[in-house]
Tab-separated table of N, CA and C in Angstrom:
chain	number	residue	atom	x	y	z
A	86	GLN	N	236.918	118.018	105.631
A	86	GLN	CA	235.323	116.724	105.278
A	86	GLN	C	235.953	115.370	104.868
A	87	THR	N	235.101	114.864	104.515
A	87	THR	CA	235.695	113.374	104.204
A	87	THR	C	234.464	112.748	103.095
A	88	GLY	N	234.665	112.903	101.715
A	88	GLY	CA	233.838	112.724	101.360
A	88	GLY	C	232.937	113.530	100.620
A	89	PHE	N	231.673	113.560	100.641
A	89	PHE	CA	230.476	114.457	99.566
A	89	PHE	C	230.336	115.056	101.393
A	90	LEU	N	230.068	114.292	102.050
A	90	LEU	CA	229.757	115.209	103.733
A	90	LEU	C	230.211	115.715	104.630
A	91	PRO	N	230.191	117.327	104.615
A	91	PRO	CA	231.852	117.665	105.530
A	91	PRO	C	231.194	117.551	107.213
A	92	VAL	N	231.994	116.140	107.779
A	92	VAL	CA	231.997	116.018	108.990
A	92	VAL	C	232.152	116.489	110.235
A	93	GLN	N	232.073	117.002	111.330
A	93	GLN	CA	232.956	117.341	111.873
A	93	GLN	C	233.753	116.331	112.710
A	94	ASP	N	234.571	116.819	114.218
A	94	ASP	CA	235.162	115.990	114.524
A	94	ASP	C	234.016	114.870	115.560
A	95	ASP	N	233.378	115.032	116.203
A	95	ASP	CA	232.645	114.044	117.170
A	95	ASP	C	231.890	113.081	115.607
A	96	GLY	N	231.928	113.082	114.258
A	96	GLY	CA	230.710	112.649	113.813
A	96	GLY	C	230.325	112.776	113.117
A	97	HIS	N	229.656	113.874	113.929
A	97	HIS	CA	227.986	114.449	112.742
A	97	HIS	C	228.551	115.560	111.675
A	98	ILE	N	227.519	115.372	111.201
A	98	ILE	CA	227.807	116.221	109.826
A	98	ILE	C	227.222	117.929	110.162
A	99	ASN	N	228.356	118.200	109.830
A	99	ASN	CA	228.281	119.997	109.490
A	99	ASN	C	227.515	120.711	108.720
A	100	ALA	N	226.128	120.722	109.159
A	100	ALA	CA	225.179	121.586	108.811
A	100	ALA	C	225.301	123.053	107.956
A	101	SER	N	226.587	123.623	108.921
A	101	SER	CA	226.388	124.885	107.867
A	101	SER	C	227.472	124.909	106.735
A	102	ARG	N	228.358	123.598	106.643
A	102	ARG	CA	229.181	123.427	105.273
A	102	ARG	C	228.660	123.162	104.663
A	103	PHE	N	227.408	121.917	104.595
A	103	PHE	CA	226.989	121.103	103.693
A	103	PHE	C	225.822	122.552	102.843
A	104	ILE	N	226.191	121.956	101.728
A	104	ILE	CA	225.655	122.498	100.258
A	104	ILE	C	224.529	121.959	100.188
A	105	LEU	N	223.978	120.707	100.480
A	105	LEU	CA	222.446	120.646	100.536
A	105	LEU	C	222.038	120.655	101.651
A	106	ASN	N	222.040	121.121	102.488
A	106	ASN	CA	221.669	121.369	103.266
A	106	ASN	C	221.160	123.239	103.452
A	107	GLN	N	220.844	124.148	102.661
A	107	GLN	CA	220.436	125.234	102.351
A	107	GLN	C	221.731	126.017	103.144
A	108	ALA	N	222.968	125.488	103.139
A	108	ALA	CA	224.401	126.569	104.074
A	108	ALA	C	224.466	127.664	102.979
A	109	PRO	N	224.720	127.270	101.682
A	109	PRO	CA	225.168	128.027	100.319
A	109	PRO	C	223.710	129.362	100.011
A	110	HIS	N	223.838	130.217	99.663
A	110	HIS	CA	223.261	131.104	99.091
A	110	HIS	C	222.460	130.217	97.569
A	111	TRP	N	222.902	130.097	97.069
A	111	TRP	CA	222.615	129.112	96.083
A	111	TRP	C	222.222	127.345	95.747
A	112	VAL	N	221.576	127.554	97.082
A	112	VAL	CA	220.642	126.069	97.488
A	112	VAL	C	219.989	126.836	98.375
A	113	GLU	N	218.692	127.114	98.401
A	113	GLU	CA	218.264	128.163	99.725
A	113	GLU	C	216.367	128.459	98.802
A	114	THR	N	215.962	128.408	99.698
A	114	THR	CA	214.614	129.379	99.449
A	114	THR	C	213.807	130.301	99.823
A	115	TYR	N	213.602	131.503	98.817
A	115	TYR	CA	213.717	132.789	99.505
A	115	TYR	C	212.295	133.312	99.261
A	116	LEU	N	211.560	134.226	100.100
A	116	LEU	CA	210.658	135.113	100.533
A	116	LEU	C	209.798	135.807	98.977
A	117	CYS	N	209.125	135.365	98.319
A	117	CYS	CA	208.875	136.390	97.430
A	117	CYS	C	207.946	137.803	97.977
A	118	LYS	N	207.996	138.609	97.334
A	118	LYS	CA	206.863	139.955	97.831
A	118	LYS	C	205.602	139.498	97.441
A	119	PRO	N	204.614	139.605	98.669
A	119	PRO	CA	202.921	139.014	98.541
A	119	PRO	C	202.733	139.929	97.478
A	120	ASP	N	201.663	138.849	96.995
A	120	ASP	CA	200.911	138.833	95.867
A	120	ASP	C	199.385	139.309	96.309
A	121	PRO	N	199.158	140.660	95.491
A	121	PRO	CA	198.167	141.546	95.848
A	121	PRO	C	197.247	140.137	95.515
A	122	ALA	N	197.229	139.551	94.460
A	122	ALA	CA	195.885	138.587	93.730
A	122	ALA	C	196.188	137.220	94.767
A	123	LYS	N	196.733	137.326	95.568
A	123	LYS	CA	196.473	135.824	96.307
A	123	LYS	C	196.817	136.605	98.146
A	124	PRO	N	195.901	137.011	98.524
A	124	PRO	CA	195.873	137.683	99.640
A	124	PRO	C	196.397	136.297	101.023
A	125	GLY	N	196.670	136.719	101.809
A	125	GLY	CA	197.250	135.764	102.803
A	125	GLY	C	198.269	134.969	102.770
A	126	THR	N	198.748	134.934	101.915
A	126	THR	CA	199.429	133.730	101.469
A	126	THR	C	201.052	134.174	101.248
A	127	ARG	N	201.803	133.362	101.809
A	127	ARG	CA	203.646	133.290	101.851
A	127	ARG	C	203.986	132.840	100.303
A	128	GLN	N	204.794	133.613	99.546
A	128	GLN	CA	205.584	132.879	98.342
A	128	GLN	C	206.501	132.766	98.046
A	129	TYR	N	207.490	131.525	98.084
A	129	TYR	CA	208.643	131.782	97.702
A	129	TYR	C	209.255	130.999	96.444
A	130	MET	N	210.932	131.196	96.257
A	130	MET	CA	211.347	130.657	95.029
A	130	MET	C	212.689	129.715	95.600
A	131	SER	N	212.776	128.701	95.208
A	131	SER	CA	213.516	127.534	95.302
A	131	SER	C	214.567	127.798	94.627
A	132	VAL	N	215.526	127.603	95.219
A	132	VAL	CA	216.591	127.475	94.274
A	132	VAL	C	218.079	126.656	94.272
A	133	GLN	N	218.596	126.127	93.416
A	133	GLN	CA	219.602	124.969	93.548
A	133	GLN	C	220.026	125.053	92.435
A	134	ALA	N	221.029	126.156	92.273
A	134	ALA	CA	221.988	126.164	91.470
A	134	ALA	C	223.606	125.953	91.743
A	135	ILE	N	223.539	124.625	92.369
A	135	ILE	CA	224.680	123.829	92.338
A	135	ILE	C	225.931	123.977	91.429
A	136	GLU	N	225.814	123.596	90.090
A	136	GLU	CA	226.956	123.737	89.178
A	136	GLU	C	227.139	125.131	88.697
A	137	PRO	N	228.342	124.990	88.679
A	137	PRO	CA	228.901	126.689	87.844
A	137	PRO	C	227.795	127.457	86.986
A	138	GLN	N	227.498	126.292	85.880
A	138	GLN	CA	226.564	126.850	84.403
A	138	GLN	C	225.034	127.460	85.354
A	139	PHE	N	224.570	126.520	86.259
A	139	PHE	CA	223.144	127.215	86.775
A	139	PHE	C	223.551	128.299	87.662
A	140	TYR	N	224.582	128.498	88.210
A	140	TYR	CA	224.552	129.569	89.328
A	140	TYR	C	225.188	131.231	88.368
A	141	ALA	N	225.872	130.589	87.117
A	141	ALA	CA	225.816	131.599	86.292
A	141	ALA	C	224.658	132.180	86.078
A	142	VAL	N	223.284	131.325	85.439
A	142	VAL	CA	222.179	131.722	85.182
A	142	VAL	C	221.548	132.510	86.365
A	143	LEU	N	221.653	131.881	87.183
A	143	LEU	CA	221.029	132.302	88.643
A	143	LEU	C	221.046	133.964	88.859
A	144	LEU	N	222.664	133.861	88.549
A	144	LEU	CA	222.809	135.518	88.689
A	144	LEU	C	222.849	136.121	87.885
A	145	LYS	N	222.713	135.967	86.727
A	145	LYS	CA	221.661	137.056	85.238
A	145	LYS	C	220.725	137.086	85.960
A	146	GLY	N	219.377	136.392	86.325
A	146	GLY	CA	218.209	136.102	86.438
A	146	GLY	C	217.931	137.344	87.141
A	147	LEU	N	218.825	137.589	88.564
A	147	LEU	CA	219.222	138.411	89.772
A	147	LEU	C	219.858	139.898	89.214
A	148	GLY	N	220.220	139.795	88.093
A	148	GLY	CA	220.678	141.492	87.780
A	148	GLY	C	221.552	141.351	87.914
A	149	LEU	N	222.871	140.430	88.537
A	149	LEU	CA	224.107	140.597	89.339
A	149	LEU	C	225.059	140.107	88.383
A	150	ALA	N	225.153	139.575	87.144
A	150	ALA	CA	225.744	138.800	86.137
A	150	ALA	C	227.567	139.805	86.470
A	151	ASP	N	227.073	140.882	85.991
A	151	ASP	CA	228.093	141.926	85.928
A	151	ASP	C	228.716	143.100	86.734
A	152	ALA	N	227.831	142.252	88.396
A	152	ALA	CA	228.362	143.025	89.610
A	152	ALA	C	229.672	143.134	89.747
A	153	PRO	N	230.070	144.324	90.487
A	153	PRO	CA	231.830	143.998	90.681
A	153	PRO	C	231.878	143.712	92.202
A	154	GLY	N	232.596	142.895	92.069
A	154	GLY	CA	233.184	142.319	93.514
A	154	GLY	C	232.384	141.596	94.078
A	155	LEU	N	232.025	140.466	93.562
A	155	LEU	CA	230.959	139.286	93.392
A	155	LEU	C	232.086	138.429	94.344
A	156	PRO	N	231.900	137.417	95.154
A	156	PRO	CA	233.124	136.768	95.445
A	156	PRO	C	232.503	135.329	94.647
A	157	SER	N	233.617	134.682	95.121
A	157	SER	CA	233.521	133.204	94.034
A	157	SER	C	232.175	132.389	94.854
A	158	GLN	N	231.605	131.751	93.589
A	158	GLN	CA	230.382	130.745	94.165
A	158	GLN	C	230.892	129.860	95.335
A	159	PHE	N	232.118	129.306	95.326
A	159	PHE	CA	232.235	128.407	96.440
A	159	PHE	C	233.176	129.467	97.500
A	160	ASP	N	232.909	130.412	98.028
A	160	ASP	CA	233.783	131.121	98.910
A	160	ASP	C	233.029	131.288	99.893
A	161	ARG	N	233.305	130.241	101.287
A	161	ARG	CA	232.139	130.026	102.292
A	161	ARG	C	232.399	131.584	103.151
A	162	SER	N	232.734	132.127	103.135
A	162	SER	CA	232.927	133.141	103.971
A	162	SER	C	231.714	134.348	103.405
A	163	SER	N	231.570	134.055	102.511
A	163	SER	CA	230.661	135.329	101.724
A	163	SER	C	228.833	134.646	101.710
A	164	TRP	N	228.843	133.357	101.836
A	164	TRP	CA	227.386	132.839	102.062
A	164	TRP	C	226.572	133.531	102.965
A	165	GLY	N	226.730	133.916	103.731
A	165	GLY	CA	225.693	134.968	104.400
A	165	GLY	C	225.275	136.119	104.058
A	166	TRP	N	226.126	136.856	104.228
A	166	TRP	CA	225.542	137.964	102.696
A	166	TRP	C	224.977	138.022	101.750
A	167	MET	N	225.759	136.900	100.723
A	167	MET	CA	225.264	136.665	99.781
A	167	MET	C	223.715	135.728	99.900
A	168	LYS	N	223.673	135.690	101.091
A	168	LYS	CA	221.862	135.081	100.968
A	168	LYS	C	220.932	136.116	101.521
A	169	ALA	N	221.789	137.307	102.612
A	169	ALA	CA	220.828	138.810	102.867
A	169	ALA	C	220.770	138.779	101.179
A	170	ARG	N	221.574	139.267	100.161
A	170	ARG	CA	221.706	139.869	99.145
A	170	ARG	C	220.896	139.376	98.391
A	171	PHE	N	220.694	138.043	98.109
A	171	PHE	CA	219.624	137.543	96.732
A	171	PHE	C	218.608	137.581	97.705
A	172	GLY	N	218.121	137.331	99.179
A	172	GLY	CA	217.193	137.969	99.908
A	172	GLY	C	216.352	139.012	99.099
A	173	SER	N	216.883	140.350	99.356
A	173	SER	CA	216.910	141.424	99.060
A	173	SER	C	216.489	141.585	98.064
A	174	ILE	N	217.134	141.126	96.547
A	174	ILE	CA	216.514	140.875	95.320
A	174	ILE	C	215.017	139.905	94.960
A	175	PHE	N	215.100	139.150	95.791
A	175	PHE	CA	213.602	138.033	95.829
A	175	PHE	C	212.669	138.864	96.297
A	176	ILE	N	212.806	139.528	97.167
A	176	ILE	CA	211.754	140.230	97.911
A	176	ILE	C	211.118	141.483	96.632
A	177	THR	N	211.651	141.462	95.701
A	177	THR	CA	210.914	142.708	95.003
A	177	THR	C	210.115	142.400	93.961
A	178	LYS	N	210.165	140.985	93.848
A	178	LYS	CA	208.888	140.108	92.873
A	178	LYS	C	208.394	139.034	93.443
A	179	THR	N	206.915	139.461	93.237
A	179	THR	CA	205.677	138.063	93.652
A	179	THR	C	206.374	137.070	92.626
A	180	ARG	N	206.309	135.731	93.278
A	180	ARG	CA	206.819	134.495	92.906
A	180	ARG	C	206.304	134.265	91.277
A	181	ASP	N	204.970	134.568	90.763
A	181	ASP	CA	204.724	134.607	89.561
A	181	ASP	C	205.136	135.177	88.866
A	182	GLU	N	206.002	136.282	89.192
A	182	GLU	CA	206.422	137.014	88.377
A	182	GLU	C	208.254	136.954	88.255
A	183	TRP	N	208.568	135.958	89.387
A	183	TRP	CA	210.132	135.202	89.015
A	183	TRP	C	210.044	134.274	88.115
A	184	ALA	N	208.574	133.800	87.997
A	184	ALA	CA	208.616	132.340	87.236
A	184	ALA	C	208.216	132.677	85.721
A	185	ASP	N	207.870	134.284	85.684
A	185	ASP	CA	207.584	134.760	83.942
A	185	ASP	C	208.866	134.805	83.643
């Protein structure tokens, strides 16, 4: 990586390693539970917890603050399964329930 952007050998940005390109689980848009009051709509929560203090708040909000075995925020090898874990939590509430 050179500077802020992770660059591949061919000079192109490596999107799978770029934190602002929804590569990590803490920069992503998650589908929420369908809201019966809004039939036919799909609603999402956008997560942008780049700084560690905001990541800690996100983990707390998801009920994961004290979860055993959580990887480091910047452990790239965990990003895929942490996205799945976050997704399985966000789908349990409507967008409005998350916003409350």
